[in-house]
XYZ file of C-alpha atoms in Angstrom:
780
model
C -79.600 82.539 72.892
C -78.770 83.416 76.602
C -80.602 81.239 78.822
C -82.341 82.729 81.749
C -80.174 82.544 84.906
C -81.354 82.714 88.240
C -79.562 85.630 89.490
C -79.212 89.294 89.141
C -75.515 90.401 87.772
C -74.159 93.757 89.647
C -75.740 97.034 88.094
C -72.428 98.023 87.689
C -70.995 95.957 85.376
C -74.355 95.586 83.138
C -74.373 99.434 82.751
C -71.095 99.426 81.067
C -71.618 97.434 78.394
C -72.125 100.316 76.148
C -69.069 101.321 76.547
C -67.461 98.357 75.908
C -63.575 98.168 74.798
C -63.359 97.399 70.987
C -60.601 95.122 71.332
C -62.002 93.467 74.217
C -65.145 92.929 72.132
C -62.750 91.396 69.397
C -61.151 89.647 71.530
C -64.491 87.947 72.830
C -66.643 87.420 69.464
C -63.215 85.834 67.633
C -63.232 83.287 70.564
C -66.741 82.534 70.787
C -66.335 81.630 66.768
C -63.384 79.129 67.670
C -65.851 77.676 70.488
C -68.837 76.802 68.377
C -66.258 75.906 65.643
C -65.399 73.511 68.213
C -68.654 72.329 69.575
C -68.495 74.083 72.948
C -71.673 75.996 74.280
C -70.825 79.647 75.200
C -73.795 80.847 76.614
C -73.375 78.437 79.471
C -76.521 78.091 82.389
C -75.789 78.387 85.823
C -76.970 76.791 88.650
C -77.241 77.935 92.273
C -74.080 77.281 93.040
C -72.453 79.469 90.400
C -71.348 76.697 87.977
C -72.680 76.193 84.339
C -74.858 72.763 84.544
C -73.569 69.608 83.762
C -74.491 69.698 79.770
C -72.932 72.717 79.361
C -69.624 72.421 81.668
C -66.502 72.437 79.102
C -64.263 69.505 79.633
C -61.050 71.064 79.237
C -59.543 67.062 78.669
C -61.646 66.746 75.487
C -60.564 69.881 74.249
C -56.932 69.247 74.632
C -57.254 65.618 73.439
C -54.203 64.790 75.826
C -55.699 61.659 77.382
C -54.497 62.622 80.721
C -56.169 60.957 83.762
C -56.777 64.121 86.069
C -60.299 65.367 84.651
C -60.137 69.102 84.256
C -63.146 71.245 83.817
C -64.613 75.097 83.107
C -67.510 75.542 85.008
C -67.335 77.663 88.004
C -67.798 81.454 87.424
C -68.929 82.973 91.059
C -67.642 85.652 92.829
C -64.443 84.584 95.367
C -65.877 84.452 99.075
C -62.465 84.910 100.598
C -62.000 88.188 98.611
C -65.607 88.932 99.770
C -65.039 88.605 103.470
C -62.125 91.240 102.850
C -63.772 93.295 100.896
C -66.516 93.309 104.125
C -63.690 93.901 106.752
C -62.178 96.798 105.052
C -65.939 98.426 104.952
C -66.002 98.137 101.016
C -68.683 95.731 100.879
C -71.834 95.748 103.226
C -71.712 92.965 105.968
C -74.251 89.911 104.763
C -72.956 90.317 101.190
C -74.170 86.928 99.356
C -72.019 85.771 96.713
C -73.052 85.477 93.029
C -71.861 85.131 89.627
C -69.350 87.729 88.134
C -70.635 89.294 85.416
C -71.239 88.097 81.790
C -68.104 90.335 80.406
C -66.056 88.309 83.055
C -67.674 85.125 82.112
C -66.659 86.039 78.412
C -63.253 86.531 79.173
C -62.917 83.417 81.294
C -64.041 81.374 78.641
C -62.146 83.465 75.468
C -58.634 83.100 77.427
C -59.367 78.840 78.249
C -60.174 79.097 73.943
C -56.786 81.044 73.678
C -54.928 79.115 75.696
C -56.110 75.660 75.020
C -57.773 75.724 71.184
C -55.132 77.980 69.723
C -52.080 78.132 71.656
C -52.081 74.249 72.685
C -50.888 74.716 75.764
C -51.825 72.304 78.837
C -54.752 72.717 81.067
C -53.122 72.947 84.368
C -52.576 76.681 84.227
C -56.662 77.424 83.329
C -57.968 76.955 87.003
C -55.436 79.357 88.632
C -55.978 81.882 85.561
C -59.744 81.993 85.671
C -59.330 82.253 89.766
C -57.467 85.116 89.377
C -60.013 86.566 87.437
C -62.789 86.047 89.506
C -60.824 87.535 92.135
C -59.779 90.355 89.975
C -63.503 90.741 89.005
C -64.867 90.658 92.754
C -62.447 92.911 93.951
C -62.781 95.634 91.274
C -66.737 95.583 91.266
C -66.202 97.144 87.254
C -66.643 95.824 83.877
C -63.532 94.330 82.970
C -61.985 97.250 80.586
C -62.709 99.651 83.092
C -60.367 98.056 85.241
C -57.201 100.148 86.482
C -54.041 99.872 87.693
C -54.911 100.589 91.436
C -57.538 98.180 91.067
C -55.100 95.044 90.067
C -52.789 96.700 93.259
C -55.641 96.026 95.651
C -56.467 93.267 94.181
C -53.108 91.753 94.814
C -52.831 93.451 98.162
C -55.857 91.166 98.967
C -55.028 88.382 97.366
C -51.605 88.228 99.272
C -53.557 88.482 102.641
C -55.654 85.479 101.801
C -53.150 83.302 100.207
C -49.887 82.830 102.058
C -47.792 81.780 98.878
C -49.008 85.131 96.812
C -49.440 82.627 93.955
C -52.532 83.922 92.605
C -50.828 87.331 92.064
C -48.217 86.283 90.320
C -50.929 84.461 87.914
C -52.559 87.869 87.763
C -49.526 89.568 86.816
C -48.995 87.072 84.249
C -52.229 87.434 82.719
C -51.610 90.786 82.771
C -47.922 90.995 81.023
C -48.988 87.769 78.282
C -52.884 88.526 78.029
C -54.372 91.947 78.653
C -51.726 94.826 77.618
C -50.644 92.918 74.496
C -54.055 93.180 72.897
C -55.464 95.914 75.052
C -58.205 94.534 76.533
C -58.809 97.073 79.288
C -59.064 101.309 78.591
C -55.916 101.723 81.016
C -53.574 99.163 79.066
C -50.794 98.918 79.557
C -50.399 98.607 83.230
C -47.854 95.827 83.916
C -44.651 98.164 84.562
C -47.288 100.278 87.000
C -48.294 96.795 89.182
C -45.115 94.825 88.801
C -45.982 94.306 92.800
C -48.405 94.881 95.455
C -47.623 98.198 97.418
C -47.587 96.104 100.273
C -44.415 93.808 99.324
C -42.215 97.056 98.588
C -39.852 97.861 101.768
C -40.821 100.265 104.152
C -36.908 101.029 104.527
C -35.338 102.134 101.326
C -32.038 100.476 100.674
C -29.971 103.569 100.960
C -31.274 103.809 104.297
C -28.968 100.881 105.666
C -26.026 100.824 107.045
C -22.696 99.948 105.465
C -22.341 96.717 107.047
C -25.236 95.908 105.561
C -24.092 97.415 101.901
C -21.134 95.366 102.059
C -23.393 92.048 101.576
C -25.122 93.216 98.365
C -22.297 91.560 96.610
C -22.543 88.261 98.176
C -26.572 88.224 97.919
C -28.003 85.736 95.495
C -30.540 87.104 92.764
C -34.388 86.438 93.455
C -33.241 84.498 96.639
C -36.913 83.897 97.409
C -37.512 81.040 94.878
C -34.516 78.912 96.154
C -36.065 76.259 98.599
C -35.758 77.949 102.421
C -33.090 76.500 104.034
C -34.692 74.825 107.095
C -37.394 73.662 105.115
C -35.356 72.308 102.361
C -33.086 69.545 105.524
C -36.183 68.761 107.336
C -37.812 67.500 104.102
C -34.502 65.944 103.776
C -34.644 64.401 106.823
C -38.180 63.498 106.594
C -37.868 61.461 103.078
C -34.445 59.452 103.818
C -35.034 58.675 107.254
C -38.173 58.053 108.594
C -40.388 55.464 107.940
C -43.752 55.823 105.923
C -46.966 54.809 107.703
C -48.774 54.065 104.365
C -48.739 53.020 101.243
C -49.570 56.550 99.671
C -46.685 57.882 102.012
C -44.043 55.749 100.904
C -44.813 56.378 97.022
C -44.727 59.795 97.861
C -41.355 59.675 100.126
C -40.417 58.375 96.513
C -41.712 60.822 94.665
C -40.052 63.869 96.354
C -36.582 62.100 96.270
C -37.113 62.153 92.279
C -38.232 65.841 92.238
C -34.837 66.521 94.533
C -32.522 64.067 92.331
C -33.597 65.251 89.198
C -35.418 68.937 89.353
C -38.186 68.145 87.227
C -41.147 69.812 87.255
C -43.860 68.192 89.546
C -46.408 66.856 86.193
C -43.046 65.154 84.642
C -42.376 63.149 87.913
C -46.061 61.898 88.552
C -46.054 60.990 84.768
C -42.924 58.780 84.779
C -42.985 55.864 82.929
C -42.857 52.097 84.630
C -40.189 51.797 81.215
C -38.230 54.620 82.767
C -34.741 53.351 82.819
C -32.519 53.633 80.120
C -28.671 52.974 79.624
C -25.820 53.215 77.155
C -22.587 51.843 77.075
C -19.288 53.138 75.832
C -16.107 51.232 74.475
C -12.709 52.171 73.507
C -11.522 51.606 69.537
C -10.612 48.226 70.350
C -14.058 47.111 72.146
C -12.699 47.278 75.633
C -14.907 49.037 78.164
C -14.164 52.567 79.125
C -13.490 52.099 82.372
C -10.686 49.994 81.695
C -9.127 52.951 80.056
C -9.930 55.365 82.924
C -13.718 56.286 81.733
C -16.964 55.259 81.987
C -18.469 52.377 80.880
C -22.581 52.893 80.941
C -24.176 55.567 81.674
C -28.112 55.572 82.771
C -30.732 58.029 81.727
C -34.306 58.526 83.364
C -37.102 58.407 80.402
C -39.759 60.784 81.483
C -42.317 62.856 79.216
C -41.095 66.640 78.889
C -43.856 69.575 80.139
C -43.783 72.884 78.061
C -42.556 71.632 74.502
C -45.088 73.196 72.302
C -48.145 70.548 72.654
C -50.711 68.849 74.919
C -49.396 65.571 74.402
C -46.782 63.643 76.260
C -43.523 64.332 74.887
C -40.712 61.880 75.336
C -37.481 63.321 76.633
C -34.679 61.154 78.683
C -32.178 63.129 81.451
C -28.740 61.599 82.084
C -28.472 60.659 85.937
C -25.271 61.585 87.787
C -23.421 58.237 89.027
C -22.908 60.011 92.478
C -27.141 59.754 91.885
C -27.497 56.394 90.179
C -27.749 53.805 93.297
C -30.069 56.132 95.177
C -32.406 56.772 91.765
C -32.235 53.092 91.151
C -33.161 51.574 94.172
C -36.423 54.326 94.891
C -37.948 53.447 91.402
C -37.816 49.647 91.838
C -39.203 50.251 95.501
C -41.907 52.309 93.637
C -42.042 49.025 91.016
C -42.520 46.849 93.701
C -45.332 48.385 95.948
C -47.239 49.263 92.345
C -47.095 46.074 91.692
C -50.373 44.803 93.419
C -52.485 48.098 91.863
C -50.513 47.379 88.246
C -52.073 43.546 88.115
C -55.269 44.737 88.949
C -55.349 48.193 86.279
C -54.241 46.106 83.464
C -56.849 43.568 84.043
C -59.375 46.218 84.198
C -57.871 48.138 80.986
C -57.824 44.418 78.884
C -61.552 43.295 80.094
C -63.070 46.995 80.305
C -64.407 45.567 83.827
C -64.322 47.048 87.196
C -63.913 43.709 89.161
C -62.223 41.249 86.774
C -61.281 39.040 89.295
C -64.583 37.592 89.213
C -67.751 36.668 86.873
C -70.513 38.890 86.031
C -72.999 36.237 87.205
C -70.668 35.198 90.562
C -72.025 35.571 93.657
C -69.567 36.716 96.056
C -69.857 37.210 100.172
C -70.241 40.715 101.241
C -67.662 40.775 103.689
C -65.189 39.389 100.935
C -66.826 42.070 98.635
C -66.186 45.010 101.311
C -62.541 44.025 101.129
C -62.411 44.942 97.325
C -64.767 48.169 97.387
C -62.326 49.804 100.221
C -59.143 48.245 99.871
C -59.546 47.014 103.725
C -58.270 43.951 104.284
C -59.668 44.061 108.048
C -63.100 42.980 108.927
C -63.084 41.414 112.297
C -64.573 43.752 115.320
C -61.888 45.021 118.511
C -60.470 43.350 120.110
C -58.612 41.559 117.001
C -58.020 37.865 117.527
C -54.346 37.164 118.181
C -52.327 37.827 115.524
C -53.857 40.349 113.575
C -52.614 43.424 115.270
C -49.091 41.680 114.342
C -49.830 41.048 110.887
C -50.744 44.522 110.391
C -47.438 45.824 112.034
C -44.769 44.233 110.361
C -46.884 45.054 106.987
C -46.884 48.333 107.849
C -42.970 48.329 108.451
C -42.285 46.578 105.102
C -45.063 47.311 102.801
C -44.839 43.396 102.280
C -47.964 41.965 101.002
C -46.649 38.284 102.170
C -47.474 39.753 105.908
C -50.596 40.040 104.988
C -51.217 36.335 103.443
C -52.294 34.799 106.860
C -54.724 37.727 107.767
C -58.168 35.915 106.557
C -57.250 32.974 108.529
C -56.501 35.015 111.535
C -59.720 36.686 111.892
C -61.635 33.585 110.663
C -62.315 32.935 114.475
C -63.580 36.178 115.033
C -67.532 35.631 115.823
C -68.260 39.766 115.297
C -67.807 42.180 112.162
C -66.578 45.887 112.726
C -69.228 48.070 112.752
C -67.819 49.859 109.815
C -69.225 47.235 107.447
C -72.315 47.726 108.543
C -71.909 51.689 107.957
C -70.844 50.921 104.702
C -73.733 49.466 103.340
C -76.077 51.845 104.328
C -79.855 51.768 103.567
C -78.923 54.855 101.062
C -76.116 52.376 99.605
C -78.763 49.376 99.497
C -81.387 51.705 97.712
C -79.087 52.565 95.353
C -78.051 48.995 94.337
C -75.604 47.668 96.574
C -78.199 45.197 98.462
C -76.910 41.999 99.726
C -78.700 38.828 98.695
C -79.241 35.530 100.518
C -76.799 32.843 100.039
C -78.775 31.196 97.336
C -78.965 34.687 95.175
C -82.755 35.526 96.304
C -83.427 39.393 97.430
C -81.554 39.718 100.948
C -82.732 39.972 104.522
C -82.599 43.398 104.620
C -80.017 44.857 107.610
C -78.005 41.755 107.885
C -74.430 41.529 106.472
C -72.889 38.446 107.492
C -73.721 35.128 105.824
C -75.083 37.656 102.708
C -73.893 37.588 99.508
C -73.644 39.988 96.435
C -74.109 39.768 92.887
C -70.828 41.035 90.792
C -72.840 42.362 87.758
C -75.130 44.470 90.832
C -71.956 45.633 91.954
C -70.317 46.971 88.777
C -73.458 48.847 87.863
C -73.876 50.474 91.345
C -70.125 51.513 91.069
C -70.313 53.022 87.262
C -73.678 54.924 88.709
C -72.636 56.165 92.312
C -69.384 56.090 92.741
C -67.881 57.292 88.929
C -64.886 59.196 91.126
C -63.591 55.915 92.325
C -63.360 54.159 89.451
C -59.671 53.673 88.015
C -57.687 55.828 85.466
C -58.502 53.571 82.537
C -58.020 56.203 79.137
C -54.728 56.195 77.541
C -52.211 58.604 77.304
C -51.322 59.767 74.317
C -47.541 60.497 72.882
C -46.905 63.189 70.404
C -45.811 60.710 68.012
C -49.464 59.645 67.785
C -48.678 56.681 69.748
C -50.325 56.079 73.142
C -49.385 54.164 76.578
C -51.796 52.204 78.264
C -52.486 53.438 82.203
C -50.919 50.197 83.487
C -47.786 51.037 81.951
C -47.137 54.534 84.189
C -44.730 53.488 87.231
C -46.462 55.834 90.036
C -50.350 53.994 90.523
C -52.188 55.285 93.701
C -55.370 54.104 95.195
C -57.984 56.570 94.704
C -59.488 58.311 97.123
C -57.836 56.181 100.196
C -58.871 58.533 102.913
C -58.845 56.397 105.479
C -55.836 54.705 104.743
C -54.047 58.043 104.060
C -55.123 59.206 108.225
C -54.075 55.924 109.765
C -57.406 54.827 110.687
C -57.720 51.694 108.083
C -55.176 49.578 106.306
C -55.272 49.306 102.833
C -54.454 46.339 100.930
C -53.552 47.212 97.190
C -54.400 43.478 96.085
C -57.817 44.600 97.254
C -58.472 47.682 95.804
C -60.838 48.045 92.579
C -59.924 52.023 92.721
C -56.915 53.018 91.144
C -55.287 56.323 89.389
C -52.260 57.505 87.619
C -50.478 60.066 90.309
C -50.855 63.536 89.413
C -49.166 67.170 90.669
C -51.462 67.700 93.471
C -49.824 64.481 95.204
C -46.564 66.377 95.280
C -48.484 69.664 95.934
C -49.767 68.355 99.230
C -46.848 66.621 99.972
C -44.813 70.411 100.385
C -47.513 71.881 102.268
C -49.306 74.041 99.269
C -51.846 76.589 100.655
C -55.031 74.385 100.462
C -52.855 71.116 101.808
C -51.203 72.407 104.895
C -52.164 70.033 106.923
C -51.809 67.075 104.705
C -47.778 67.856 104.195
C -45.205 65.536 105.087
C -43.969 68.255 107.356
C -47.421 68.068 109.357
C -47.384 64.170 109.450
C -43.503 63.537 110.350
C -42.223 66.786 111.501
C -40.306 66.433 114.739
C -41.713 70.071 116.335
C -44.720 72.275 115.929
C -42.361 74.696 113.926
C -41.394 71.828 112.326
C -44.901 70.924 111.023
C -45.299 74.346 110.173
C -42.939 74.689 107.397
C -43.457 74.389 103.594
C -41.786 74.642 100.318
C -42.577 75.397 96.684
C -42.503 72.646 94.451
C -40.890 74.442 91.424
C -37.409 75.655 94.221
C -35.838 72.405 93.306
C -35.504 73.067 89.963
C -33.900 76.645 90.504
C -31.803 74.972 93.553
C -30.395 72.454 90.733
C -29.825 74.557 88.082
C -28.123 77.508 90.327
C -25.671 74.451 91.513
C -24.495 73.386 88.488
C -23.960 77.105 87.096
C -21.943 77.261 90.358
C -20.418 73.751 89.682
C -19.448 75.375 86.007
C -21.563 73.293 83.706
C -22.001 74.307 80.590
C -25.246 76.210 79.903
C -25.916 74.260 77.032
C -26.273 71.069 78.994
C -27.990 72.528 81.905
C -30.585 73.910 78.960
C -30.720 69.968 77.446
C -31.140 68.723 81.162
C -34.268 70.807 81.897
C -35.727 70.355 78.417
C -35.632 73.889 77.545
C -35.200 75.017 74.241
C -33.438 78.265 74.437
C -30.246 78.969 76.815
C -31.371 82.332 77.922
C -34.028 80.407 79.702
C -31.738 78.490 82.142
C -30.438 82.003 83.153
C -33.662 82.741 84.531
C -32.975 80.149 87.476
C -29.359 80.786 87.700
C -29.461 82.391 91.282
C -25.876 82.784 91.987
C -24.304 85.499 93.618
C -22.127 87.915 91.946
C -19.318 86.415 93.988
C -19.940 83.198 92.533
C -20.273 83.996 89.263
C -16.860 85.925 89.345
C -15.008 82.788 91.349
C -15.792 80.870 87.636
C -13.877 83.199 85.729
C -10.004 82.376 85.728
C -7.438 85.367 85.103
C -4.507 84.280 83.094
C -1.879 83.193 85.489
C 0.382 85.880 84.280
C -2.312 88.693 85.893
C -2.579 86.378 88.853
C 1.398 86.847 89.389
C 0.936 90.745 88.713
C -2.110 91.778 90.917
C -2.553 88.484 93.044
C -6.124 87.668 94.621
C -7.236 91.402 95.888
C -9.650 93.684 94.928
C -7.554 94.861 91.742
C -8.366 90.853 90.798
C -12.413 91.358 91.320
C -12.268 93.988 88.795
C -10.375 92.312 86.860
C -12.931 89.787 86.482
C -15.600 92.145 86.076
C -13.803 93.180 82.996
C -13.775 90.307 81.489
C -17.299 88.901 82.414
C -18.474 92.287 80.699
C -20.111 93.492 84.069
C -18.332 96.794 84.314
C -17.805 99.854 82.186
C -16.796 103.356 83.691
C -13.841 105.547 83.539
C -11.277 103.243 84.977
C -12.342 100.529 82.938
C -11.975 102.759 79.431
C -8.597 103.714 80.403
C -7.445 99.901 81.728
C -8.606 98.910 78.100
C -6.611 102.292 76.514
C -3.196 101.147 78.413
C -3.946 97.331 77.486
C -4.115 98.403 73.752
C -1.329 100.870 73.710
C 1.057 99.494 76.079
C -0.099 95.700 76.928
C -1.115 93.809 79.618
C 1.596 94.353 82.184
C 1.205 98.589 82.093
C -2.489 97.893 82.320
C -2.374 96.014 85.346
C -0.038 98.137 87.242
C -2.453 100.858 86.470
C -5.539 98.901 87.880
C -3.769 97.809 90.623
C -3.803 101.340 91.558
C -6.975 102.509 90.872
C -8.711 99.166 91.691
C -10.467 100.873 94.796
C -12.383 102.732 91.898
C -15.152 99.795 92.193
C -18.122 101.005 94.638
C -21.622 99.325 94.926
C -24.551 101.688 95.287
C -27.869 100.690 95.968
C -28.676 101.550 91.897
C -25.786 100.007 90.023
C -21.857 100.083 90.300
C -19.633 102.994 90.082
C -16.022 102.628 88.845
C -14.006 105.707 89.542
C -11.356 106.127 92.915
C -12.315 107.700 95.712
C -8.671 107.623 97.312
C -8.409 110.997 98.397
C -11.863 112.486 99.005
C -15.441 111.121 98.673
C -17.966 111.506 96.099
C -19.541 114.945 96.567
C -23.095 113.314 94.953
C -22.955 110.244 96.892
C -26.267 108.206 96.059
C -27.302 110.913 93.433
C -25.427 109.092 90.475
C -28.278 109.248 88.393
C -28.348 112.514 87.772
C -25.514 111.957 84.678
C -23.073 110.588 86.260
C -20.741 108.993 83.591
C -18.863 106.557 86.198
C -22.493 104.946 86.550
C -22.972 101.302 85.050
C -26.298 99.408 84.815
C -26.210 95.851 86.896
C -28.975 92.910 86.936
C -29.393 92.615 90.099
C -32.823 92.341 91.928
C -32.236 94.817 94.630
C -30.804 97.242 92.295
C -34.094 97.104 89.999
C -36.159 96.976 93.087
C -34.583 100.440 94.070
C -34.780 101.909 91.185
C -38.527 101.206 90.418
C -39.339 102.704 93.994
C -37.224 105.945 93.227
C -38.858 106.581 90.069
C -41.691 106.328 91.667
C -41.102 108.797 94.415
C -39.646 111.159 91.647
C -42.944 111.037 89.918
C -45.040 111.856 92.472
C -42.970 114.578 93.347
C -42.733 115.553 90.301
C -47.053 115.776 89.693
C -46.960 117.506 93.644
C -44.993 120.293 92.245
C -46.696 120.869 89.335
C -50.071 120.584 91.109
C -48.777 123.992 93.245
C -50.405 127.348 91.707
C -48.768 129.412 89.682
C -46.618 131.797 91.778
C -45.669 129.711 94.570
C -42.017 130.112 95.737
C -39.716 127.478 94.632
C -42.109 125.886 92.147
C -39.607 126.154 89.300
C -36.822 125.024 91.151
C -38.490 121.830 92.274
C -39.644 121.014 89.012
C -36.600 121.257 87.161
C -35.027 119.025 89.894
C -37.576 116.503 90.232
C -37.018 116.467 86.709
C -33.592 116.122 86.246
C -33.506 113.474 88.423
C -36.634 111.349 87.040
C -35.157 111.771 83.619
C -31.569 110.288 84.706
C -33.348 107.409 86.471
C -35.256 106.299 83.079
C -32.500 106.454 81.574
C -30.603 104.096 83.544
C -33.673 102.161 83.897
C -33.692 101.519 79.943
C -29.554 100.793 79.923
C -28.265 97.509 79.384
C -26.569 95.352 82.219
C -22.757 96.315 82.315
C -23.067 99.508 80.311
C -22.595 102.891 81.447
C -25.542 104.848 81.634
C -24.101 108.202 80.981
C -21.450 107.269 78.568
C -20.937 111.024 77.680
C -22.042 112.436 81.085
C -20.441 114.882 83.494
C -17.896 113.808 86.149
C -20.128 114.065 89.572
C -16.907 112.818 91.348
C -15.345 116.343 91.032
C -16.688 119.950 90.962
C -15.761 123.563 90.662
C -18.390 124.401 93.743
C -16.404 122.912 96.853
C -17.586 124.969 99.495
C -14.666 127.123 100.588
C -14.309 127.895 104.611
C -13.224 131.149 105.618
C -10.300 129.445 106.815
C -9.542 128.202 103.390
C -5.933 129.243 102.003
C -4.538 129.809 105.651
């Protein structure tokens, strides 16, 4: 049964339930059955923060049974405060509007998507929070029941979201939900909407492509496809400078530097980098038939591969794979990961003891009494307890450790501080009255109840400390759950490479020093670390750019973590590596997926095509050679190509190439595709109206062409609607409708044509027309 909520839902959403979309209703009912069969509570009671109460929260990690250390729950169902603020600014909501839960229907949709994603499709939980945020944002902006949302509502949502979020990540997620869930299942009355809201209105270019000058148009073929997915040049080289030349200021930064280096060298996903195993190295020896090392006969004797756990393999569990490491990166990667193993060795020793004993402080017995100042070091990881000014030699120890991250530099720290007569004030603040009341109460030296506020000369009972930590500092407890592999085996947390001190806030800000051999709170690195490194929306001030940038401009830079994968994929294509090898390297199931990451310009693609030697001799390195490569790649079509192939078939290569050399100027880039027709004598009389049925027009897959076509389609549709809406008998109405209809039909034909194919193979040749305007001097 639905439990009463302490809120009133919007009247509009409740009133609309009577006309619920049948597909939506069926999707929710099916998800409810699956959820209840899995032991989940569907009817969640919310608190004043619009969060599900603890007993109703969905633990997504438990649902997936993947054993990953990073917690993931579904509990938040509030309106988005940033969306409400923007709507108030625009006058779409009254000032002072309070944040309330989204309607029950939206809550059901969020829960149903989570069930579909995790329990039905068996996918990871990382996407759930992003999808839930996007759906809550859409619910907030639209103010409607889900099935009443229109394309205009989605466009407005995307526009407002992009104002709130520089990366536009939420818009990408929302549009992905539209095309992968909402449209296929027809959950909204206005479906399908994907083609109508492929991008926010404000993302369109104000200046049309055909309005650019000739110099700009000439650069079109050298532009990279979807170049925005590649790393921004300045940010990329600044990051290289930081991680390879700067000295990390603390342990956390040293590990973040190492993770970024792995990301750069391998192009792995951020989740794959963060979950690298300690046993990552795989080598393979090669010998000839006689058993001699391959290097003695001109080959390679040994190769190195990186063992990792691939994502997106159709399972929530860890899927073991290996990636070949090129020799040029071998030394860099090996030294980098060996250094990580050295830095994390103290953390690994502690978490291994915790894993094997089930204890929080395994270095002590439960009934042992430990000096309070010594225990403070374990609770915070901070080895400094003397008040400033420090005794002689203390600061020098800390400076040497900051340079080398070598724990031997801290060996004398305890002895050097022994001459101090007072404790740092942070210790007194740590043992606050609140913590004492909760069980972290220092005792007298003999173990009897302590004096009150004092710390020096007191002790703590280890069992009391462990009980306090287990009850009141749950988020600092080490990640001790084993991770499950797809073959059914498990891997212990201490067997992971990137171990991190948990919640070491002071050390991360440079306010304190952290001794990794002292801290009890140890976790496995996760994707969030790399997001912080590169300045994701919520972490700009914590990025490596912000901390290590040399100028204000440098400190404001940011990068998308996935852009390195796009960069490496493109470079491998550009260097001529086979698409099958690239596909294998990035753990993809299909070669087609690799081409989504191919951002070479058309010119770079053509550079990879080699013409036969006799062709080079006949036509040389000129425009004819470019057209010949386009023909070989299947990227061009039209009358010139058709005639070339006909002559080649009937008269041979020599005659065909002579024809091509004479007609090579018949290749032109237009804002909508390519044209293969010679305009040596006269320019095209239908310039930029190829889409009205010209047989010379060929489609391409260039993003700028697709963008121009979509924009043109929208304008023509608007013009046609406007003409049709005119009163009967209006002057020119029929002509306007006919004019717009012909062009609209042509554009739609262009949109439906595969790249490299002629749009109108049986169309007319618009470059020649009998309707040339003749002046009075014609024939004179």
